[in-house]
């Protein structure tokens, strides 16, 4: 495969790995915040009103930022009734074709996220609650995560195409 | 084009996309996004993204990654090995005792975990090799491990019931209580089946030789201490939640923490184990959450063209079915759909279509939606196990020792699926099996 494609795949995969590494440890942030909530509410009886919402934000960050990592490492389940009967090359070719569907879905998601982000920035949208946090940071993070997923999908298409041609990208 | 035809076309498009072997979330999301743009035009381009905010507002969803994490940590902690040894010694003399012990192990694991992944991991890693080594029939034990692991979503805590609770707007604590007795009943039915089958066909389950089981009573009792840690975890997680002390999401965090502490106490928690656990947790959680995200968008579009009304019209007006016939149709369609559609997606797409229908049906059952939650979960359990599309089948294939083949896995579930269907029938005939416990607690 041409050099620029190889280095694109290498860099995107590496960056995805880094983001995924950070995202996967967010699970401890969720556990910690909710545990803090349980303790302040029940043990020292000083209920806080932000922990649940904070954990909700963390969950959104968790699966959006983890999205490209699980794409890269094949974490998403497939219906393999027919898929499994194909050869490795056949699967790679089919993946190249149907990845357009993945890209279409991610594209629509990105479009929606940007228009929603723009709205939030223009109106200074906040969550309607006691804590009343701004939703702009999480929406920015979600949009960026979708962009990374698109980059990662393209990297996967390159890799599948290479597999189909009987080569490998290293 | 009529709306019904559009609905059928969209559904067919989704099934077709799934058959291509593209990732399930992408297949569903693509059809949802495409249908939104075709049906509603440019203004609908935000629909798929807005599903993320619907998901955001379903804050009980926080329990999902925490339960996944907990399951993996428990599998690593060595608690299951201790328990398994205890069951082995206590039930070893019984014909098929180890298989029965496996079901009991699964009940305990189910009581400290909300998904079937943990039971599956533990069953395939600990019970299966041991059973094979002792010459148990591989077809039977493969079924035992799979059937046992599905108990995870019926015995509280249960993530499926959390999802159902969000869709049907029912309190999770009541749903969990409703699942407890049916879960234990089903485990008992499995055990009776194994005992009878091994009595009739002794070659399926060789007896353990006496030398291994002969030990003083004191030592036997010592082994029973293996149950202490699971009991403590159960108490701190589910117990405190059902007593109304911790909230649902807090209880998941308490459970995750106590499982981590247990692993630490057992000396099994190394940095490498922790890292693997955290990585696997994210891969599984992302898989579930992205499917749910795509399925929510799909469901919104399906709902928008009046699919609920269409099904209601079809069952009640056009086919003129009695309430019980409608119920039967719903459960059957679940099992048929479960063959094509991924289980999580089925939950998010199909349950919202049926829940309103159950509400209007006149079945003569109080708290009909709580009861239906249990029936629904059992149907999910069956769907998880029936080929070609079931997580348990996938996981089993990935985790089982080499001598167990795909055909074995498929064939092994048959008797257990029949037992589950029988359990579902019993619960339909006697709704009190599910409803008695939650009623007792509510009265208090």
Coordinates of C-alpha atoms in Angstrom, one line a residue:
Chain A
X1 CA 0.0 0.0 0.0
X2 CA 1.1 3.6 -0.7
X3 CA 3.2 5.2 2.1
X4 CA 0.8 8.0 3.0
X5 CA -2.1 5.4 3.6
X6 CA 0.2 3.3 5.8
X7 CA 1.1 6.3 7.9
X8 CA -2.5 7.4 8.1
X9 CA -3.5 4.0 9.4
X10 CA -0.7 3.9 11.8
X11 CA -1.3 7.4 13.3
X12 CA -5.1 7.0 13.5
X13 CA -4.8 3.6 15.2
X14 CA -2.3 5.0 17.6
X15 CA -4.3 8.0 18.5
X16 CA -7.5 5.8 18.9
X17 CA -5.5 3.6 21.3
X18 CA -4.5 6.6 23.4
X19 CA -8.1 8.0 23.6
X20 CA -9.4 4.5 24.3
X21 CA -6.9 4.1 27.1
X22 CA -8.1 7.2 28.8
X23 CA -11.8 6.4 28.2
X24 CA -11.6 2.9 29.6
X25 CA -10.4 4.2 33.0
X26 CA -13.4 6.5 33.2
X27 CA -15.3 3.6 34.6
X28 CA -13.5 4.3 37.9
X29 CA -14.6 7.9 37.8
X30 CA -18.2 6.7 37.5
X31 CA -17.8 4.2 40.4
X32 CA -16.1 6.8 42.5
X33 CA -18.6 9.6 42.0
X34 CA -21.6 7.3 42.6
X35 CA -19.9 5.9 45.7
X36 CA -19.3 9.4 46.9
X37 CA -23.0 10.1 46.4
X38 CA -24.0 7.0 48.4
X39 CA -21.7 8.0 51.2
X40 CA -22.6 11.7 51.4
X41 CA -26.3 10.8 51.3
X42 CA -26.4 8.0 53.7
X43 CA -23.4 8.1 56.0
X44 CA -22.6 11.7 56.6
X45 CA -26.0 12.9 55.6
X46 CA -24.9 15.8 53.4
X47 CA -26.7 15.0 50.1
X48 CA -25.0 16.5 47.0
X49 CA -27.0 17.2 43.9
X50 CA -24.3 17.0 41.3
X51 CA -22.9 13.4 41.4
X52 CA -25.6 11.6 39.4
X53 CA -25.5 14.2 36.6
X54 CA -21.8 14.2 36.6
X55 CA -21.8 10.4 36.3
X56 CA -24.3 10.7 33.4
X57 CA -21.8 13.1 31.6
X58 CA -19.0 10.6 32.3
X59 CA -21.1 7.7 30.8
X60 CA -21.7 9.7 27.6
X61 CA -18.0 10.5 27.4
X62 CA -17.1 6.9 28.1
X63 CA -19.0 5.3 25.3
X64 CA -18.4 8.0 22.8
X65 CA -14.7 8.2 23.4
X66 CA -14.5 4.5 23.6
X67 CA -16.4 4.1 20.3
X68 CA -13.4 4.3 18.0
X69 CA -11.4 2.0 20.2
X70 CA -14.0 -0.7 20.1
X71 CA -14.3 -0.2 16.3
X72 CA -10.5 -0.7 16.0
X73 CA -10.4 -3.8 18.3
X74 CA -13.5 -5.5 16.9
X75 CA -15.6 -5.1 20.0
X76 CA -18.9 -4.7 18.1
X77 CA -20.9 -7.8 17.6
X78 CA -21.9 -8.8 14.1
X79 CA -24.7 -11.1 12.8
X80 CA -22.4 -13.8 11.5
X81 CA -24.8 -16.3 10.1
X82 CA -23.6 -15.8 6.5
X83 CA -20.6 -13.6 7.2
X84 CA -18.8 -16.5 8.9
X85 CA -19.0 -18.7 5.9
X86 CA -17.0 -16.3 3.7
X87 CA -13.3 -16.5 3.3
X88 CA -11.1 -13.9 5.0
X89 CA -10.9 -12.0 1.7
X90 CA -14.6 -12.2 1.1
X91 CA -15.3 -10.8 4.5
X92 CA -12.8 -7.9 3.9
X93 CA -14.5 -7.0 0.6
X94 CA -18.0 -7.1 2.1
X95 CA -16.8 -4.9 5.0
X96 CA -15.3 -2.4 2.6
X97 CA -18.7 -2.2 0.8
X98 CA -20.9 -2.1 3.9
X99 CA -18.6 0.3 5.7
X100 CA -20.3 3.0 3.6
X101 CA -23.3 2.4 5.8
X102 CA -21.2 2.8 8.9
X103 CA -19.8 6.0 7.5
X104 CA -23.3 7.3 6.5
X105 CA -24.6 6.7 10.0
X106 CA -21.6 8.3 11.6
X107 CA -21.9 11.2 9.2
X108 CA -25.5 11.8 10.1
X109 CA -24.6 11.6 13.8
X110 CA -21.8 14.1 13.2
X111 CA -24.1 16.5 11.4
X112 CA -26.7 16.3 14.2
X113 CA -24.1 16.7 16.9
X114 CA -22.6 19.8 15.3
X115 CA -26.0 21.5 14.7
X116 CA -26.9 20.6 18.3
X117 CA -23.6 21.9 19.6
X118 CA -24.0 25.2 17.7
X119 CA -27.5 25.6 19.2
X120 CA -26.1 25.1 22.7
X121 CA -23.3 27.5 22.2
X122 CA -25.6 30.2 20.8
X123 CA -28.2 29.9 23.5
X124 CA -25.8 29.0 26.4
X125 CA -27.9 25.9 27.0
X126 CA -27.7 24.3 30.4
X127 CA -29.2 21.3 32.0
X128 CA -32.4 22.2 33.8
X129 CA -31.4 21.0 37.3
X130 CA -30.1 22.2 40.7
X131 CA -26.5 21.9 39.5
X132 CA -27.4 23.6 36.2
X133 CA -24.2 22.7 34.3
X134 CA -23.5 23.8 30.7
X135 CA -23.9 21.1 28.1
X136 CA -21.3 22.7 25.7
X137 CA -18.2 20.7 26.9
X138 CA -19.8 17.3 26.6
X139 CA -21.3 18.1 23.2
X140 CA -17.9 19.2 22.0
X141 CA -16.4 16.0 23.3
X142 CA -19.2 13.9 21.6
X143 CA -18.6 15.7 18.3
X144 CA -14.9 15.1 18.5
X145 CA -15.4 11.5 19.4
X146 CA -17.6 11.0 16.3
X147 CA -14.9 12.6 14.1
X148 CA -12.4 10.1 15.5
X149 CA -14.8 7.3 14.8
X150 CA -15.1 8.4 11.2
X151 CA -11.3 8.6 10.9
X152 CA -11.0 5.1 12.5
X153 CA -13.6 3.7 10.1
X154 CA -11.6 5.0 7.2
X155 CA -8.5 3.4 8.6
X156 CA -10.5 0.1 8.9
X157 CA -11.6 0.4 5.3
X158 CA -7.9 0.8 4.2
X159 CA -7.0 -2.2 6.2
X160 CA -9.8 -4.3 4.8
X161 CA -8.9 -3.2 1.3
X162 CA -5.3 -4.3 1.9
X163 CA -6.5 -7.7 3.3
X164 CA -8.7 -8.1 0.2
X165 CA -5.7 -7.4 -2.1
X166 CA -3.7 -9.9 -0.1
X167 CA -1.4 -7.4 1.5
X168 CA -1.1 -6.1 5.0
X169 CA -0.5 -2.6 6.4
X170 CA 2.2 -2.5 9.0
Chain B
X1 CA -47.8 3.8 0.4
X2 CA -49.5 2.8 3.6
X3 CA -47.8 3.3 6.9
X4 CA -47.9 -0.4 7.6
X5 CA -46.1 -1.1 4.4
X6 CA -43.5 1.5 5.2
X7 CA -43.0 -0.1 8.6
X8 CA -42.5 -3.5 7.1
X9 CA -40.1 -2.2 4.5
X10 CA -38.0 -0.5 7.1
X11 CA -37.9 -3.6 9.3
X12 CA -37.0 -5.8 6.3
X13 CA -34.2 -3.4 5.3
X14 CA -32.8 -3.6 8.8
X15 CA -32.8 -7.5 8.8
X16 CA -31.2 -7.4 5.4
X17 CA -28.5 -5.1 6.6
X18 CA -27.9 -7.3 9.6
X19 CA -27.4 -10.3 7.3
X20 CA -24.5 -8.6 5.6
X21 CA -22.5 -9.1 8.7
X22 CA -21.8 -5.3 9.2
X23 CA -21.6 -4.4 12.9
X24 CA -25.0 -4.5 14.4
X25 CA -25.0 -0.9 15.6
X26 CA -24.0 0.3 12.2
X27 CA -26.6 -1.8 10.4
X28 CA -29.4 -0.5 12.6
X29 CA -28.1 3.1 12.7
X30 CA -27.8 3.2 9.0
X31 CA -31.4 2.1 8.4
X32 CA -32.6 4.5 11.1
X33 CA -30.7 7.5 9.7
X34 CA -31.7 6.6 6.1
X35 CA -35.4 6.2 7.0
X36 CA -35.4 9.5 9.0
X37 CA -34.0 11.4 6.0
X38 CA -36.3 9.7 3.5
X39 CA -39.5 10.0 5.5
X40 CA -39.0 13.3 7.3
X41 CA -36.5 15.1 5.1
X42 CA -33.6 17.4 6.1
X43 CA -35.2 18.4 9.4
X44 CA -34.8 14.9 10.8
X45 CA -31.0 14.8 10.4
X46 CA -30.6 15.4 14.1
X47 CA -32.8 12.4 15.0
X48 CA -30.0 9.8 15.4
X49 CA -28.0 12.2 17.5
X50 CA -30.9 13.1 19.7
X51 CA -31.1 9.5 20.7
X52 CA -27.8 10.1 22.6
X53 CA -29.7 12.6 24.8
X54 CA -32.6 10.2 25.3
X55 CA -30.0 7.7 26.5
X56 CA -28.4 10.4 28.6
X57 CA -31.7 11.0 30.4
X58 CA -32.0 7.2 31.1
X59 CA -29.6 7.5 34.0
X60 CA -30.2 4.0 35.2
X61 CA -28.2 3.0 32.2
X62 CA -25.2 3.8 34.4
X63 CA -25.6 0.4 36.0
X64 CA -24.6 -1.2 32.7
X65 CA -20.8 -0.6 32.6
X66 CA -20.6 -1.0 36.4
X67 CA -22.3 -4.5 36.3
X68 CA -20.1 -5.5 33.3
X69 CA -17.0 -4.4 35.3
X70 CA -18.2 -6.2 38.4
X71 CA -18.8 -9.4 36.4
X72 CA -15.3 -9.5 35.0
X73 CA -13.7 -8.6 38.4
X74 CA -15.7 -11.4 40.1
X75 CA -14.6 -13.9 37.4
X76 CA -11.0 -12.9 38.2
X77 CA -11.3 -12.8 41.9
X78 CA -11.2 -16.6 42.6
X79 CA -14.5 -16.5 44.5
X80 CA -16.1 -18.8 42.0
X81 CA -13.3 -21.4 42.3
X82 CA -13.8 -21.6 46.1
X83 CA -17.6 -21.8 45.7
X84 CA -17.2 -24.5 43.1
X85 CA -15.0 -26.6 45.3
X86 CA -17.5 -26.3 48.2
X87 CA -20.4 -27.4 45.9
X88 CA -18.3 -30.2 44.6
X89 CA -17.6 -31.6 48.0
X90 CA -21.1 -31.1 49.3
X91 CA -22.9 -32.6 46.3
X92 CA -20.2 -34.9 44.9
X93 CA -21.9 -38.1 46.0
X94 CA -25.1 -37.3 44.1
X95 CA -25.4 -38.6 40.5
X96 CA -24.8 -35.6 38.3
X97 CA -23.8 -33.7 41.5
X98 CA -21.2 -31.6 39.8
X99 CA -23.6 -30.4 37.1
X100 CA -26.1 -29.6 39.9
X101 CA -23.3 -27.8 41.7
X102 CA -22.7 -25.8 38.5
X103 CA -26.3 -24.6 38.4
X104 CA -26.0 -23.6 42.1
X105 CA -22.8 -21.8 41.4
X106 CA -24.6 -19.9 38.6
X107 CA -27.4 -18.9 41.0
X108 CA -24.9 -17.4 43.4
X109 CA -23.1 -15.6 40.6
X110 CA -26.5 -14.4 39.3
X111 CA -27.3 -13.0 42.7
X112 CA -24.1 -10.8 42.7
X113 CA -24.3 -9.8 39.0
X114 CA -26.8 -8.3 36.6
X115 CA -25.7 -9.8 33.2
X116 CA -25.3 -13.2 31.9
X117 CA -21.7 -12.4 30.7
X118 CA -20.2 -13.1 34.2
X119 CA -21.9 -16.5 34.6
X120 CA -20.8 -17.4 31.1
X121 CA -17.2 -16.5 31.7
X122 CA -17.1 -18.3 35.0
X123 CA -18.9 -21.3 33.8
X124 CA -16.8 -21.7 30.7
X125 CA -13.5 -21.0 32.5
X126 CA -14.0 -23.0 35.8
X127 CA -16.9 -25.4 35.5
X128 CA -16.6 -26.7 32.0
X129 CA -12.9 -27.9 32.1
X130 CA -13.5 -29.6 35.4
X131 CA -16.7 -31.4 34.2
X132 CA -15.0 -32.5 31.0
X133 CA -12.0 -33.8 32.9
X134 CA -14.3 -36.0 35.0
X135 CA -15.9 -37.5 31.9
X136 CA -19.3 -35.7 32.0
X137 CA -21.2 -35.8 28.8
X138 CA -20.2 -32.7 26.9
X139 CA -23.6 -32.1 25.3
X140 CA -25.3 -32.0 28.7
X141 CA -22.8 -29.8 30.5
X142 CA -22.6 -27.3 27.6
X143 CA -26.3 -26.8 28.0
X144 CA -26.0 -26.6 31.8
X145 CA -23.5 -23.8 31.7
X146 CA -25.5 -21.8 29.1
X147 CA -28.8 -22.3 30.9
X148 CA -27.3 -21.5 34.2
X149 CA -25.7 -18.3 33.0
X150 CA -29.0 -16.9 31.7
X151 CA -30.2 -16.9 35.3
X152 CA -28.1 -13.7 35.6
X153 CA -30.8 -11.6 34.0
X154 CA -33.7 -13.0 36.1
X155 CA -32.2 -13.3 39.6
X156 CA -31.7 -9.7 40.9
X157 CA -29.8 -7.6 40.1
X158 CA -30.7 -7.6 36.5
X159 CA -29.7 -5.2 33.7
X160 CA -32.5 -6.5 31.4
X161 CA -35.1 -5.6 34.0
X162 CA -33.5 -2.2 34.4
X163 CA -33.9 -1.6 30.7
X164 CA -37.4 -2.9 30.8
X165 CA -38.2 -0.7 33.8
X166 CA -37.1 2.3 31.8
X167 CA -39.2 1.4 28.8
X168 CA -42.3 0.4 30.8
X169 CA -41.9 3.1 33.5
X170 CA -42.0 0.6 36.3
X171 CA -40.0 0.7 39.6
X172 CA -36.8 -1.4 39.2
X173 CA -37.0 -2.6 42.9
X174 CA -40.4 -4.1 42.3
X175 CA -39.2 -5.7 39.0
X176 CA -36.1 -7.2 40.7
X177 CA -38.2 -8.7 43.5
X178 CA -40.6 -10.1 41.0
X179 CA -37.7 -11.9 39.2
X180 CA -36.3 -13.5 42.4
X181 CA -38.8 -16.4 42.9
X182 CA -39.2 -17.3 39.2
X183 CA -35.4 -17.3 38.9
X184 CA -35.0 -19.7 41.8
X185 CA -37.9 -21.8 40.5
X186 CA -36.2 -22.1 37.1
X187 CA -32.9 -23.1 38.7
X188 CA -34.8 -25.8 40.7
X189 CA -36.3 -27.0 37.5
X190 CA -32.9 -27.3 35.9
X191 CA -31.6 -29.2 38.9
X192 CA -34.5 -31.6 38.9
X193 CA -34.0 -32.2 35.2
X194 CA -30.3 -33.0 35.6
X195 CA -31.0 -35.3 38.6
X196 CA -33.6 -37.3 36.7
X197 CA -31.6 -37.4 33.5
X198 CA -28.5 -38.6 35.3
X199 CA -30.5 -41.2 37.2
X200 CA -31.9 -42.6 33.9
X201 CA -28.7 -42.4 31.9
X202 CA -25.9 -42.8 34.5
X203 CA -23.1 -42.8 31.8
X204 CA -23.7 -39.1 31.3
X205 CA -22.3 -38.3 34.8
X206 CA -19.7 -40.6 36.3
X207 CA -19.6 -40.6 40.1
X208 CA -16.6 -39.0 41.9
X209 CA -14.5 -41.6 43.7
X210 CA -14.8 -41.6 47.5
X211 CA -11.2 -40.8 48.3
X212 CA -11.6 -37.3 47.0
X213 CA -14.7 -36.6 49.0
X214 CA -13.7 -38.2 52.3
X215 CA -12.9 -35.4 54.6
X216 CA -13.8 -34.6 58.2
X217 CA -17.0 -32.6 58.8
X218 CA -14.9 -29.7 60.1
X219 CA -13.1 -29.3 56.8
X220 CA -16.4 -29.5 54.9
X221 CA -17.8 -26.7 57.0
X222 CA -14.7 -24.7 56.4
X223 CA -15.3 -25.0 52.7
X224 CA -18.8 -23.5 53.1
X225 CA -17.1 -20.3 54.1
X226 CA -16.7 -19.6 50.4
X227 CA -20.3 -18.4 50.5
X228 CA -19.5 -15.5 52.9
X229 CA -18.0 -13.1 50.4
X230 CA -20.8 -13.5 47.8
X231 CA -23.4 -13.0 50.6
X232 CA -21.7 -9.8 51.7
X233 CA -21.6 -8.5 48.2
X234 CA -25.3 -9.4 47.7
X235 CA -26.2 -7.7 50.9
X236 CA -24.3 -4.4 50.3
X237 CA -25.5 -4.2 46.7
X238 CA -29.0 -5.6 46.3
X239 CA -29.9 -5.7 50.0
X240 CA -29.3 -2.0 50.7
X241 CA -31.1 -1.1 47.4
X242 CA -34.2 -3.2 48.2
X243 CA -34.3 -1.7 51.7
X244 CA -34.4 1.7 50.1
X245 CA -31.1 2.9 51.5
X246 CA -29.0 3.2 48.3
X247 CA -30.4 4.3 45.0
X248 CA -30.2 2.0 42.0
X249 CA -27.1 3.5 40.4
X250 CA -25.4 3.9 43.8
X251 CA -26.0 0.2 44.5
X252 CA -24.2 -0.6 41.3
X253 CA -21.2 1.4 42.4
X254 CA -21.3 -0.2 45.9
X255 CA -21.4 -3.6 44.2
X256 CA -18.5 -2.7 41.9
X257 CA -16.5 -1.5 44.8
X258 CA -17.2 -4.5 47.0
X259 CA -16.3 -6.9 44.2
X260 CA -13.0 -5.0 43.7
X261 CA -12.3 -5.2 47.5
X262 CA -13.1 -8.9 47.4
X263 CA -10.6 -9.5 44.6
X264 CA -8.0 -7.4 46.5
X265 CA -8.6 -9.4 49.7
X266 CA -8.2 -12.7 47.8
X267 CA -4.9 -11.4 46.5
X268 CA -5.9 -11.7 42.9
X269 CA -5.9 -8.0 41.9
X270 CA -2.8 -7.2 40.0
X271 CA -2.4 -4.2 37.8
X272 CA -2.4 -6.5 34.7
X273 CA -5.7 -8.1 35.8
X274 CA -7.2 -4.7 36.5
X275 CA -6.1 -3.4 33.1
X276 CA -7.6 -6.4 31.2
X277 CA -10.8 -6.1 33.2
X278 CA -11.2 -2.4 32.4
X279 CA -10.4 -2.9 28.7
X280 CA -12.9 -5.7 28.4
X281 CA -15.5 -3.8 30.3
X282 CA -15.2 -0.9 27.8
X283 CA -15.4 -3.2 24.8
X284 CA -18.6 -4.9 26.0
X285 CA -20.2 -1.7 27.4
X286 CA -19.5 0.2 24.1
X287 CA -21.0 -2.7 22.1
X288 CA -24.2 -2.6 24.2
X289 CA -24.5 1.2 24.4
X290 CA -23.9 1.8 20.7
X291 CA -26.5 -0.8 19.8
X292 CA -29.0 0.8 22.3
X293 CA -28.1 4.3 20.8
X294 CA -28.8 3.1 17.2
X295 CA -31.9 1.1 18.3
X296 CA -33.3 4.2 20.1
X297 CA -33.1 6.2 16.9
X298 CA -34.7 3.3 15.0
X299 CA -37.4 3.0 17.6
X300 CA -38.2 6.7 17.4
X301 CA -38.8 6.5 13.7
X302 CA -40.7 3.3 14.0
X303 CA -42.9 4.9 16.6
X304 CA -43.3 8.0 14.5
X305 CA -45.0 6.2 11.7
X306 CA -47.4 4.6 14.1
X307 CA -46.1 1.1 14.4
X308 CA -47.6 0.6 17.9
X309 CA -51.1 1.5 16.6
X310 CA -50.5 -0.7 13.5
X311 CA -49.7 -3.8 15.6
X312 CA -52.6 -3.1 18.0
X313 CA -54.9 -2.8 15.0
X314 CA -53.6 -5.9 13.5
X315 CA -53.9 -8.1 16.6
X316 CA -57.0 -6.8 18.2
X317 CA -59.2 -5.3 15.4
X318 CA -58.3 -7.2 12.3
X319 CA -57.5 -10.6 13.7
X320 CA -59.9 -10.3 16.5
X321 CA -57.7 -12.2 19.0
X322 CA -58.5 -12.7 22.6
X323 CA -56.1 -11.1 25.1
X324 CA -54.3 -14.4 25.8
X325 CA -53.9 -15.1 22.1
X326 CA -52.4 -11.7 21.7
X327 CA -50.0 -12.5 24.5
X328 CA -49.1 -15.7 22.9
X329 CA -48.5 -14.0 19.5
X330 CA -46.2 -11.5 21.2
X331 CA -44.1 -14.1 22.9
X332 CA -43.8 -16.2 19.7
X333 CA -42.9 -13.2 17.6
X334 CA -40.1 -12.5 20.1
X335 CA -38.7 -15.9 19.6
X336 CA -38.9 -15.7 15.9
X337 CA -37.5 -12.2 15.8
X338 CA -34.8 -13.3 18.2
X339 CA -33.5 -15.5 15.4
X340 CA -32.7 -12.6 13.2
X341 CA -32.3 -9.6 15.5
X342 CA -29.6 -9.0 18.0
X343 CA -30.9 -9.4 21.6
X344 CA -30.2 -5.9 22.9
X345 CA -31.7 -4.3 19.8
X346 CA -34.7 -6.5 20.2
X347 CA -35.2 -5.2 23.7
X348 CA -35.0 -1.5 22.7
X349 CA -37.0 -1.8 19.4
X350 CA -39.7 -4.4 20.2
X351 CA -40.4 -3.9 23.9
X352 CA -41.7 -0.3 23.3
X353 CA -44.1 -1.7 20.7
X354 CA -45.5 -4.3 23.1
X355 CA -45.6 -2.6 26.4
X356 CA -48.5 -0.3 25.5
X357 CA -50.3 -3.3 24.1
X358 CA -49.9 -5.2 27.4
X359 CA -51.3 -2.2 29.2
X360 CA -54.5 -2.2 27.3
X361 CA -55.0 -6.0 27.2
X362 CA -57.5 -7.2 29.8
X363 CA -55.6 -10.2 31.3
X364 CA -57.1 -9.8 34.8
X365 CA -53.7 -9.5 36.5
X366 CA -52.9 -6.7 38.9
X367 CA -49.6 -5.0 38.3
X368 CA -49.6 -6.5 34.8
X369 CA -46.5 -4.6 33.7
X370 CA -44.4 -6.0 36.6
X371 CA -45.6 -9.5 35.8
X372 CA -45.0 -9.0 32.1
X373 CA -41.4 -7.8 32.9
X374 CA -40.7 -11.3 34.3
X375 CA -42.3 -13.1 31.4
X376 CA -40.5 -10.8 29.0
X377 CA -37.1 -11.5 30.7
X378 CA -37.6 -15.3 30.4
X379 CA -38.4 -14.8 26.7
X380 CA -35.1 -12.8 26.5
X381 CA -33.3 -15.7 28.2
X382 CA -34.6 -18.0 25.6
X383 CA -33.6 -15.6 22.9
X384 CA -30.1 -15.3 24.3
X385 CA -29.8 -19.1 23.9
X386 CA -31.5 -19.9 20.6
X387 CA -29.5 -20.0 17.5
X388 CA -28.4 -18.4 15.3
X389 CA -28.3 -15.2 17.2
X390 CA -27.7 -15.3 20.9
X391 CA -24.9 -13.7 22.9
X392 CA -24.6 -16.8 25.0
X393 CA -23.9 -18.9 21.9
X394 CA -21.3 -16.4 20.7
X395 CA -19.6 -16.2 24.1
X396 CA -19.8 -20.0 24.6
X397 CA -18.1 -20.5 21.2
X398 CA -15.4 -18.0 22.1
X399 CA -14.7 -19.4 25.5
X400 CA -15.5 -23.1 25.4
X401 CA -12.6 -25.7 25.2
X402 CA -11.8 -26.9 21.7
X403 CA -13.5 -30.2 21.9
X404 CA -16.9 -28.6 22.1
X405 CA -18.1 -27.7 18.6
X406 CA -20.7 -25.3 17.3
X407 CA -23.1 -28.1 16.6
X408 CA -22.7 -29.3 20.1
X409 CA -23.5 -25.9 21.5
X410 CA -26.6 -25.6 19.3
X411 CA -27.9 -29.0 20.2
X412 CA -27.1 -28.7 23.9
X413 CA -29.6 -26.0 24.6
X414 CA -32.7 -27.8 23.4
X415 CA -33.8 -29.4 26.7
X416 CA -33.1 -26.3 28.7
X417 CA -35.0 -24.1 26.3
X418 CA -38.0 -26.4 26.7
X419 CA -37.7 -26.1 30.5
X420 CA -37.6 -22.3 30.2
X421 CA -40.7 -22.4 28.1
X422 CA -42.4 -24.5 30.7
X423 CA -41.4 -22.0 33.4
X424 CA -42.8 -19.2 31.3
X425 CA -46.1 -21.1 31.0
X426 CA -46.2 -21.7 34.8
X427 CA -45.7 -18.0 35.4
X428 CA -48.4 -17.2 33.0
X429 CA -50.8 -19.6 34.6
X430 CA -49.9 -18.6 38.1
X431 CA -48.9 -14.9 38.0
X432 CA -48.5 -15.0 41.8
X433 CA -45.2 -16.8 41.4
X434 CA -43.8 -13.5 40.2
X435 CA -46.1 -11.0 42.0
X436 CA -46.2 -12.4 45.5
X437 CA -42.8 -11.2 46.7
X438 CA -43.1 -7.6 45.4
X439 CA -46.6 -7.3 46.9
X440 CA -45.4 -8.5 50.3
X441 CA -42.7 -5.8 50.3
X442 CA -45.1 -3.1 49.1
X443 CA -47.6 -3.9 51.8
X444 CA -44.9 -3.4 54.4

